[in-house]
């Protein structure tokens, strides 16, 4: 069998409507990574990587990103490790795009692949948030910021669990994974809650606990800390992330229970 062309990989791996998936496609994917990923997907196919192997690589990159930001927060080394962490998270995002593209091109999509992908997102975000806490503390020891990082990591995991358990609850009740009303089911039935949800969505504060956004914010904080010779910016970020994670956990739960997704 002849090797596929880049155009064939792009057509098979990125079917129409892929970038428009509202709740599945990351903004960075739409903005730039989906334009880059087919080149790497073509290389991965030529090498012979399976979709699940790419997903395992994605998980490793995401978790190493968390380790990198936790290594050192002070001085030039702190800035370098923050950049290394951000690069690893970009590799994580790239592999997150490519594993699906390779699976679709080879017609090898699987339940295992979906499961690994979800677990990968859990582990990567938890690792990065915990790493931020260690970075803000300045050492692998208790002192408040490590605990804030772990609290934010717990919040991020719970938010994902809240979302995933909608599918679990519907499946156990004999219902399809997605409500028939589509995106309308995401809106709370209460007008007040619906308006509050829209307002929160416009602020986009929940994005700061996402791996891609947080890795970039950590670099910004690292630059400021490098100029001021302390960890103030990183510590402010750690506090902000913990607050947002806690608030978002509660608000997300209320949004789900008050919506039509469980009906």
PDB file of C-alpha atoms in Angstrom:
ATOM      1  CA  UNK A   1       0.000   0.000   0.000  1.00  0.00           C
ATOM      2  CA  UNK A   2       1.453   3.397  -1.019  1.00  0.00           C
ATOM      3  CA  UNK A   3       2.022   6.037   1.627  1.00  0.00           C
ATOM      4  CA  UNK A   4      -0.830   8.559   1.887  1.00  0.00           C
ATOM      5  CA  UNK A   5      -0.352  12.139   0.821  1.00  0.00           C
ATOM      6  CA  UNK A   6      -0.681  15.056   3.200  1.00  0.00           C
ATOM      7  CA  UNK A   7      -3.929  16.079   1.467  1.00  0.00           C
ATOM      8  CA  UNK A   8      -5.378  12.597   2.017  1.00  0.00           C
ATOM      9  CA  UNK A   9      -4.432  12.642   5.705  1.00  0.00           C
ATOM     10  CA  UNK A  10      -5.955  16.086   6.130  1.00  0.00           C
ATOM     11  CA  UNK A  11      -9.192  15.084   4.375  1.00  0.00           C
ATOM     12  CA  UNK A  12      -9.536  11.829   6.279  1.00  0.00           C
ATOM     13  CA  UNK A  13      -8.413  13.127   9.649  1.00  0.00           C
ATOM     14  CA  UNK A  14     -10.314  16.413   9.639  1.00  0.00           C
ATOM     15  CA  UNK A  15     -13.852  15.778   8.362  1.00  0.00           C
ATOM     16  CA  UNK A  16     -16.167  18.763   7.736  1.00  0.00           C
ATOM     17  CA  UNK A  17     -17.450  20.324  10.949  1.00  0.00           C
ATOM     18  CA  UNK A  18     -14.556  19.115  13.114  1.00  0.00           C
ATOM     19  CA  UNK A  19     -13.378  22.602  14.046  1.00  0.00           C
ATOM     20  CA  UNK A  20     -16.922  23.770  14.776  1.00  0.00           C
ATOM     21  CA  UNK A  21     -17.572  21.259  17.580  1.00  0.00           C
ATOM     22  CA  UNK A  22     -18.617  23.680  20.307  1.00  0.00           C
ATOM     23  CA  UNK A  23     -17.893  21.579  23.371  1.00  0.00           C
ATOM     24  CA  UNK A  24     -15.109  19.384  21.993  1.00  0.00           C
ATOM     25  CA  UNK A  25     -12.709  21.553  20.010  1.00  0.00           C
ATOM     26  CA  UNK A  26     -10.290  23.765  21.933  1.00  0.00           C
ATOM     27  CA  UNK A  27      -9.981  27.359  20.729  1.00  0.00           C
ATOM     28  CA  UNK A  28      -6.247  26.827  20.170  1.00  0.00           C
ATOM     29  CA  UNK A  29      -7.089  23.902  17.924  1.00  0.00           C
ATOM     30  CA  UNK A  30      -9.341  26.081  15.794  1.00  0.00           C
ATOM     31  CA  UNK A  31      -6.905  28.992  15.821  1.00  0.00           C
ATOM     32  CA  UNK A  32      -3.675  27.258  14.824  1.00  0.00           C
ATOM     33  CA  UNK A  33      -3.120  23.656  15.935  1.00  0.00           C
ATOM     34  CA  UNK A  34      -5.539  22.040  13.457  1.00  0.00           C
ATOM     35  CA  UNK A  35      -3.568  23.763  10.699  1.00  0.00           C
ATOM     36  CA  UNK A  36      -0.308  22.292  11.986  1.00  0.00           C
ATOM     37  CA  UNK A  37      -1.371  18.855  13.201  1.00  0.00           C
ATOM     38  CA  UNK A  38      -1.963  17.191   9.774  1.00  0.00           C
ATOM     39  CA  UNK A  39       1.755  17.533   8.976  1.00  0.00           C
ATOM     40  CA  UNK A  40       2.624  15.629  12.153  1.00  0.00           C
ATOM     41  CA  UNK A  41      -0.234  13.170  11.672  1.00  0.00           C
ATOM     42  CA  UNK A  42       1.193  12.386   8.224  1.00  0.00           C
ATOM     43  CA  UNK A  43       4.605  11.755   9.807  1.00  0.00           C
ATOM     44  CA  UNK A  44       3.093   9.586  12.552  1.00  0.00           C
ATOM     45  CA  UNK A  45       1.258   7.506   9.951  1.00  0.00           C
ATOM     46  CA  UNK A  46       4.451   7.083   7.931  1.00  0.00           C
ATOM     47  CA  UNK A  47       6.317   5.965  11.056  1.00  0.00           C
ATOM     48  CA  UNK A  48       3.518   3.573  12.014  1.00  0.00           C
ATOM     49  CA  UNK A  49       2.296   4.971  15.332  1.00  0.00           C
ATOM     50  CA  UNK A  50      -1.145   3.779  16.397  1.00  0.00           C
ATOM     51  CA  UNK A  51      -3.757   6.274  17.682  1.00  0.00           C
ATOM     52  CA  UNK A  52      -3.507   4.901  21.232  1.00  0.00           C
ATOM     53  CA  UNK A  53       0.290   5.182  21.200  1.00  0.00           C
ATOM     54  CA  UNK A  54      -0.099   8.860  20.331  1.00  0.00           C
ATOM     55  CA  UNK A  55      -2.588   9.275  23.167  1.00  0.00           C
ATOM     56  CA  UNK A  56      -0.114   7.740  25.616  1.00  0.00           C
ATOM     57  CA  UNK A  57       2.491  10.188  24.320  1.00  0.00           C
ATOM     58  CA  UNK A  58      -0.016  12.997  24.859  1.00  0.00           C
ATOM     59  CA  UNK A  59      -0.490  11.924  28.487  1.00  0.00           C
ATOM     60  CA  UNK A  60       3.271  11.813  29.080  1.00  0.00           C
ATOM     61  CA  UNK A  61       3.769  15.305  27.602  1.00  0.00           C
ATOM     62  CA  UNK A  62       0.936  16.739  29.686  1.00  0.00           C
ATOM     63  CA  UNK A  63       2.203  15.272  32.943  1.00  0.00           C
ATOM     64  CA  UNK A  64       5.809  16.258  32.205  1.00  0.00           C
ATOM     65  CA  UNK A  65       4.535  19.804  31.664  1.00  0.00           C
ATOM     66  CA  UNK A  66       3.324  19.783  35.265  1.00  0.00           C
ATOM     67  CA  UNK A  67       6.650  18.420  36.479  1.00  0.00           C
ATOM     68  CA  UNK A  68       8.565  21.070  34.510  1.00  0.00           C
ATOM     69  CA  UNK A  69       6.778  24.053  36.054  1.00  0.00           C
ATOM     70  CA  UNK A  70       7.301  22.567  39.523  1.00  0.00           C
ATOM     71  CA  UNK A  71      11.068  22.157  39.167  1.00  0.00           C
ATOM     72  CA  UNK A  72      12.157  25.705  39.989  1.00  0.00           C
ATOM     73  CA  UNK A  73      10.341  29.010  40.213  1.00  0.00           C
ATOM     74  CA  UNK A  74      13.162  31.453  40.881  1.00  0.00           C
ATOM     75  CA  UNK A  75      15.729  33.178  38.698  1.00  0.00           C
ATOM     76  CA  UNK A  76      16.575  32.381  35.103  1.00  0.00           C
ATOM     77  CA  UNK A  77      15.999  28.675  35.727  1.00  0.00           C
ATOM     78  CA  UNK A  78      12.450  29.421  36.807  1.00  0.00           C
ATOM     79  CA  UNK A  79      11.715  31.218  33.536  1.00  0.00           C
ATOM     80  CA  UNK A  80      13.348  28.456  31.479  1.00  0.00           C
ATOM     81  CA  UNK A  81      11.357  25.706  33.195  1.00  0.00           C
ATOM     82  CA  UNK A  82       8.124  27.671  32.731  1.00  0.00           C
ATOM     83  CA  UNK A  83       8.834  27.868  28.998  1.00  0.00           C
ATOM     84  CA  UNK A  84       9.689  24.147  28.891  1.00  0.00           C
ATOM     85  CA  UNK A  85       6.366  23.423  30.585  1.00  0.00           C
ATOM     86  CA  UNK A  86       4.475  25.542  28.038  1.00  0.00           C
ATOM     87  CA  UNK A  87       6.239  23.800  25.134  1.00  0.00           C
ATOM     88  CA  UNK A  88       5.327  20.395  26.570  1.00  0.00           C
ATOM     89  CA  UNK A  89       1.697  21.481  26.858  1.00  0.00           C
ATOM     90  CA  UNK A  90       1.757  22.583  23.224  1.00  0.00           C
ATOM     91  CA  UNK A  91       3.079  19.099  22.348  1.00  0.00           C
ATOM     92  CA  UNK A  92       0.235  17.690  24.445  1.00  0.00           C
ATOM     93  CA  UNK A  93      -2.266  19.725  22.421  1.00  0.00           C
ATOM     94  CA  UNK A  94      -0.672  18.668  19.139  1.00  0.00           C
ATOM     95  CA  UNK A  95      -0.836  14.976  20.059  1.00  0.00           C
ATOM     96  CA  UNK A  96      -4.412  15.451  21.256  1.00  0.00           C
ATOM     97  CA  UNK A  97      -5.264  16.590  17.726  1.00  0.00           C
ATOM     98  CA  UNK A  98      -3.128  14.013  15.926  1.00  0.00           C
ATOM     99  CA  UNK A  99      -4.334  10.904  17.766  1.00  0.00           C
ATOM    100  CA  UNK A 100      -7.883  11.530  16.569  1.00  0.00           C
ATOM    101  CA  UNK A 101      -6.759  12.431  13.056  1.00  0.00           C
ATOM    102  CA  UNK A 102      -4.740   9.233  12.739  1.00  0.00           C
ATOM    103  CA  UNK A 103      -7.636   7.203  14.177  1.00  0.00           C
ATOM    104  CA  UNK A 104     -10.131   8.690  11.715  1.00  0.00           C
ATOM    105  CA  UNK A 105      -7.783   8.318   8.735  1.00  0.00           C
ATOM    106  CA  UNK A 106      -7.073   4.679   9.565  1.00  0.00           C
ATOM    107  CA  UNK A 107     -10.673   4.030  10.632  1.00  0.00           C
ATOM    108  CA  UNK A 108      -9.394   2.870  14.005  1.00  0.00           C
ATOM    109  CA  UNK A 109     -11.512   4.903  16.396  1.00  0.00           C
ATOM    110  CA  UNK A 110     -12.296   2.962  19.568  1.00  0.00           C
ATOM    111  CA  UNK A 111     -13.880   3.182  23.001  1.00  0.00           C
ATOM    112  CA  UNK A 112     -10.432   2.600  24.482  1.00  0.00           C
ATOM    113  CA  UNK A 113      -9.117   5.618  22.608  1.00  0.00           C
ATOM    114  CA  UNK A 114     -11.914   7.841  23.909  1.00  0.00           C
ATOM    115  CA  UNK A 115     -11.296   6.597  27.449  1.00  0.00           C
ATOM    116  CA  UNK A 116      -7.542   7.204  27.248  1.00  0.00           C
ATOM    117  CA  UNK A 117      -8.151  10.670  25.825  1.00  0.00           C
ATOM    118  CA  UNK A 118     -10.407  11.620  28.740  1.00  0.00           C
ATOM    119  CA  UNK A 119      -7.976  10.223  31.308  1.00  0.00           C
ATOM    120  CA  UNK A 120      -5.180  12.133  29.604  1.00  0.00           C
ATOM    121  CA  UNK A 121      -6.998  15.425  30.068  1.00  0.00           C
ATOM    122  CA  UNK A 122      -7.629  14.642  33.740  1.00  0.00           C
ATOM    123  CA  UNK A 123      -3.998  13.756  34.450  1.00  0.00           C
ATOM    124  CA  UNK A 124      -2.470  16.635  32.496  1.00  0.00           C
ATOM    125  CA  UNK A 125      -4.576  19.386  34.049  1.00  0.00           C
ATOM    126  CA  UNK A 126      -4.167  17.955  37.545  1.00  0.00           C
ATOM    127  CA  UNK A 127      -0.378  17.707  37.076  1.00  0.00           C
ATOM    128  CA  UNK A 128      -0.079  21.294  35.821  1.00  0.00           C
ATOM    129  CA  UNK A 129      -2.205  22.751  38.624  1.00  0.00           C
ATOM    130  CA  UNK A 130      -0.318  20.793  41.270  1.00  0.00           C
ATOM    131  CA  UNK A 131       2.961  21.866  39.668  1.00  0.00           C
ATOM    132  CA  UNK A 132       1.882  25.505  39.842  1.00  0.00           C
ATOM    133  CA  UNK A 133       1.290  25.107  43.586  1.00  0.00           C
ATOM    134  CA  UNK A 134       4.790  23.716  44.116  1.00  0.00           C
ATOM    135  CA  UNK A 135       6.246  26.483  41.949  1.00  0.00           C
ATOM    136  CA  UNK A 136       4.442  29.169  43.942  1.00  0.00           C
ATOM    137  CA  UNK A 137       5.646  27.644  47.212  1.00  0.00           C
ATOM    138  CA  UNK A 138       9.215  27.634  45.964  1.00  0.00           C
ATOM    139  CA  UNK A 139       9.888  24.117  47.223  1.00  0.00           C
ATOM    140  CA  UNK A 140       8.377  20.644  47.584  1.00  0.00           C
ATOM    141  CA  UNK A 141       7.036  21.360  51.067  1.00  0.00           C
ATOM    142  CA  UNK A 142       3.856  22.429  52.826  1.00  0.00           C
ATOM    143  CA  UNK A 143       3.210  26.114  53.271  1.00  0.00           C
ATOM    144  CA  UNK A 144      -0.125  27.057  51.727  1.00  0.00           C
ATOM    145  CA  UNK A 145       0.568  27.348  48.006  1.00  0.00           C
ATOM    146  CA  UNK A 146       1.127  23.633  47.494  1.00  0.00           C
ATOM    147  CA  UNK A 147      -2.253  23.068  49.123  1.00  0.00           C
ATOM    148  CA  UNK A 148      -3.838  25.708  46.868  1.00  0.00           C
ATOM    149  CA  UNK A 149      -2.433  23.934  43.827  1.00  0.00           C
ATOM    150  CA  UNK A 150      -3.842  20.620  45.014  1.00  0.00           C
ATOM    151  CA  UNK A 151      -7.204  22.281  45.736  1.00  0.00           C
ATOM    152  CA  UNK A 152      -7.293  23.704  42.210  1.00  0.00           C
ATOM    153  CA  UNK A 153      -6.310  20.293  40.805  1.00  0.00           C
ATOM    154  CA  UNK A 154      -9.156  18.655  42.722  1.00  0.00           C
ATOM    155  CA  UNK A 155     -11.570  21.279  41.391  1.00  0.00           C
ATOM    156  CA  UNK A 156     -10.459  20.731  37.798  1.00  0.00           C
ATOM    157  CA  UNK A 157     -10.881  16.957  38.171  1.00  0.00           C
ATOM    158  CA  UNK A 158     -14.328  17.366  39.739  1.00  0.00           C
ATOM    159  CA  UNK A 159     -15.481  19.668  36.921  1.00  0.00           C
ATOM    160  CA  UNK A 160     -14.527  17.040  34.366  1.00  0.00           C
ATOM    161  CA  UNK A 161     -16.156  14.336  36.484  1.00  0.00           C
ATOM    162  CA  UNK A 162     -19.362  16.372  36.654  1.00  0.00           C
ATOM    163  CA  UNK A 163     -19.411  16.620  32.869  1.00  0.00           C
ATOM    164  CA  UNK A 164     -18.551  12.971  32.255  1.00  0.00           C
ATOM    165  CA  UNK A 165     -21.089  11.730  34.771  1.00  0.00           C
ATOM    166  CA  UNK A 166     -23.894  13.319  32.753  1.00  0.00           C
ATOM    167  CA  UNK A 167     -23.161  10.706  30.081  1.00  0.00           C
ATOM    168  CA  UNK A 168     -22.922   7.986  32.752  1.00  0.00           C
ATOM    169  CA  UNK A 169     -26.254   8.980  34.303  1.00  0.00           C
ATOM    170  CA  UNK A 170     -27.992   9.089  30.931  1.00  0.00           C
ATOM    171  CA  UNK A 171     -26.519   5.722  29.901  1.00  0.00           C
ATOM    172  CA  UNK A 172     -27.619   4.073  33.158  1.00  0.00           C
ATOM    173  CA  UNK A 173     -31.101   5.465  32.536  1.00  0.00           C
ATOM    174  CA  UNK A 174     -31.210   4.030  29.015  1.00  0.00           C
ATOM    175  CA  UNK A 175     -30.916   7.431  27.322  1.00  0.00           C
ATOM    176  CA  UNK A 176     -28.579   8.456  24.472  1.00  0.00           C
ATOM    177  CA  UNK A 177     -25.399  10.291  25.454  1.00  0.00           C
ATOM    178  CA  UNK A 178     -26.569  13.583  23.924  1.00  0.00           C
ATOM    179  CA  UNK A 179     -30.030  15.060  24.556  1.00  0.00           C
ATOM    180  CA  UNK A 180     -32.255  15.381  21.491  1.00  0.00           C
ATOM    181  CA  UNK A 181     -32.496  19.136  22.007  1.00  0.00           C
ATOM    182  CA  UNK A 182     -28.756  19.521  21.396  1.00  0.00           C
ATOM    183  CA  UNK A 183     -27.144  22.737  22.658  1.00  0.00           C
ATOM    184  CA  UNK A 184     -30.475  23.940  24.054  1.00  0.00           C
ATOM    185  CA  UNK A 185     -30.154  21.267  26.738  1.00  0.00           C
ATOM    186  CA  UNK A 186     -27.085  23.070  28.094  1.00  0.00           C
ATOM    187  CA  UNK A 187     -29.162  26.065  29.122  1.00  0.00           C
ATOM    188  CA  UNK A 188     -30.639  26.025  32.655  1.00  0.00           C
ATOM    189  CA  UNK A 189     -34.414  25.999  32.704  1.00  0.00           C
ATOM    190  CA  UNK A 190     -34.407  28.985  35.065  1.00  0.00           C
ATOM    191  CA  UNK A 191     -34.115  32.272  33.163  1.00  0.00           C
ATOM    192  CA  UNK A 192     -32.004  33.770  35.945  1.00  0.00           C
ATOM    193  CA  UNK A 193     -29.576  30.866  35.965  1.00  0.00           C
ATOM    194  CA  UNK A 194     -29.433  30.919  32.166  1.00  0.00           C
ATOM    195  CA  UNK A 195     -28.450  34.605  32.185  1.00  0.00           C
ATOM    196  CA  UNK A 196     -25.873  33.980  34.937  1.00  0.00           C
ATOM    197  CA  UNK A 197     -24.400  31.110  32.907  1.00  0.00           C
ATOM    198  CA  UNK A 198     -24.122  33.310  29.809  1.00  0.00           C
ATOM    199  CA  UNK A 199     -22.453  36.074  31.838  1.00  0.00           C
ATOM    200  CA  UNK A 200     -19.936  33.615  33.305  1.00  0.00           C
ATOM    201  CA  UNK A 201     -19.276  32.208  29.843  1.00  0.00           C
ATOM    202  CA  UNK A 202     -18.526  35.674  28.465  1.00  0.00           C
ATOM    203  CA  UNK A 203     -15.934  36.342  31.192  1.00  0.00           C
ATOM    204  CA  UNK A 204     -14.068  33.132  30.241  1.00  0.00           C
ATOM    205  CA  UNK A 205     -12.542  32.914  33.730  1.00  0.00           C
ATOM    206  CA  UNK A 206     -12.915  29.132  33.696  1.00  0.00           C
ATOM    207  CA  UNK A 207     -10.262  28.940  30.993  1.00  0.00           C
ATOM    208  CA  UNK A 208      -7.420  29.766  33.385  1.00  0.00           C
ATOM    209  CA  UNK A 209      -7.612  26.250  34.824  1.00  0.00           C
ATOM    210  CA  UNK A 210      -7.247  24.677  31.367  1.00  0.00           C
ATOM    211  CA  UNK A 211      -3.803  23.258  30.588  1.00  0.00           C
ATOM    212  CA  UNK A 212      -3.088  25.350  27.474  1.00  0.00           C
ATOM    213  CA  UNK A 213      -4.200  28.669  28.948  1.00  0.00           C
ATOM    214  CA  UNK A 214      -2.614  28.023  32.338  1.00  0.00           C
ATOM    215  CA  UNK A 215       0.756  27.065  30.841  1.00  0.00           C
ATOM    216  CA  UNK A 216       0.871  30.410  29.015  1.00  0.00           C
ATOM    217  CA  UNK A 217      -0.156  32.326  32.137  1.00  0.00           C
ATOM    218  CA  UNK A 218       2.605  30.573  34.068  1.00  0.00           C
ATOM    219  CA  UNK A 219       5.130  31.852  31.499  1.00  0.00           C
ATOM    220  CA  UNK A 220       3.772  35.396  31.858  1.00  0.00           C
ATOM    221  CA  UNK A 221       4.008  35.137  35.650  1.00  0.00           C
ATOM    222  CA  UNK A 222       7.532  33.711  35.330  1.00  0.00           C
ATOM    223  CA  UNK A 223       8.624  36.686  33.210  1.00  0.00           C
ATOM    224  CA  UNK A 224       7.278  39.106  35.830  1.00  0.00           C
ATOM    225  CA  UNK A 225       8.915  37.135  38.645  1.00  0.00           C
ATOM    226  CA  UNK A 226      12.212  37.142  36.751  1.00  0.00           C
ATOM    227  CA  UNK A 227      12.075  40.937  36.498  1.00  0.00           C
ATOM    228  CA  UNK A 228      11.045  41.460  40.135  1.00  0.00           C
ATOM    229  CA  UNK A 229      13.258  38.710  41.585  1.00  0.00           C
ATOM    230  CA  UNK A 230      10.489  37.122  43.629  1.00  0.00           C
ATOM    231  CA  UNK A 231       7.484  34.779  43.240  1.00  0.00           C
ATOM    232  CA  UNK A 232       4.687  37.299  43.723  1.00  0.00           C
ATOM    233  CA  UNK A 233       3.155  36.957  40.239  1.00  0.00           C
ATOM    234  CA  UNK A 234       3.182  33.149  40.399  1.00  0.00           C
ATOM    235  CA  UNK A 235       1.630  33.218  43.862  1.00  0.00           C
ATOM    236  CA  UNK A 236      -1.116  35.599  42.752  1.00  0.00           C
ATOM    237  CA  UNK A 237      -1.816  33.253  39.834  1.00  0.00           C
ATOM    238  CA  UNK A 238      -1.950  30.241  42.174  1.00  0.00           C
ATOM    239  CA  UNK A 239      -4.506  31.974  44.399  1.00  0.00           C
ATOM    240  CA  UNK A 240      -6.605  33.098  41.419  1.00  0.00           C
ATOM    241  CA  UNK A 241      -6.585  29.607  39.913  1.00  0.00           C
ATOM    242  CA  UNK A 242      -7.661  28.011  43.192  1.00  0.00           C
ATOM    243  CA  UNK A 243     -10.525  30.488  43.633  1.00  0.00           C
ATOM    244  CA  UNK A 244     -11.752  30.006  40.072  1.00  0.00           C
ATOM    245  CA  UNK A 245     -11.519  26.212  40.377  1.00  0.00           C
ATOM    246  CA  UNK A 246     -13.586  26.141  43.562  1.00  0.00           C
ATOM    247  CA  UNK A 247     -16.217  28.554  42.231  1.00  0.00           C
ATOM    248  CA  UNK A 248     -16.394  26.808  38.863  1.00  0.00           C
ATOM    249  CA  UNK A 249     -16.879  23.409  40.512  1.00  0.00           C
ATOM    250  CA  UNK A 250     -19.987  24.643  42.312  1.00  0.00           C
ATOM    251  CA  UNK A 251     -21.357  26.692  39.431  1.00  0.00           C
ATOM    252  CA  UNK A 252     -20.823  23.874  36.939  1.00  0.00           C
ATOM    253  CA  UNK A 253     -22.687  21.444  39.194  1.00  0.00           C
ATOM    254  CA  UNK A 254     -25.632  23.829  39.554  1.00  0.00           C
ATOM    255  CA  UNK A 255     -25.640  24.477  35.800  1.00  0.00           C
ATOM    256  CA  UNK A 256     -25.874  20.756  35.040  1.00  0.00           C
ATOM    257  CA  UNK A 257     -28.548  19.953  37.600  1.00  0.00           C
ATOM    258  CA  UNK A 258     -30.631  22.947  36.508  1.00  0.00           C
ATOM    259  CA  UNK A 259     -30.350  22.133  32.787  1.00  0.00           C
ATOM    260  CA  UNK A 260     -32.173  19.631  30.583  1.00  0.00           C
ATOM    261  CA  UNK A 261     -29.143  17.358  30.272  1.00  0.00           C
ATOM    262  CA  UNK A 262     -30.408  15.049  33.009  1.00  0.00           C
ATOM    263  CA  UNK A 263     -33.916  14.774  31.548  1.00  0.00           C
TER     264      UNK A 263
END
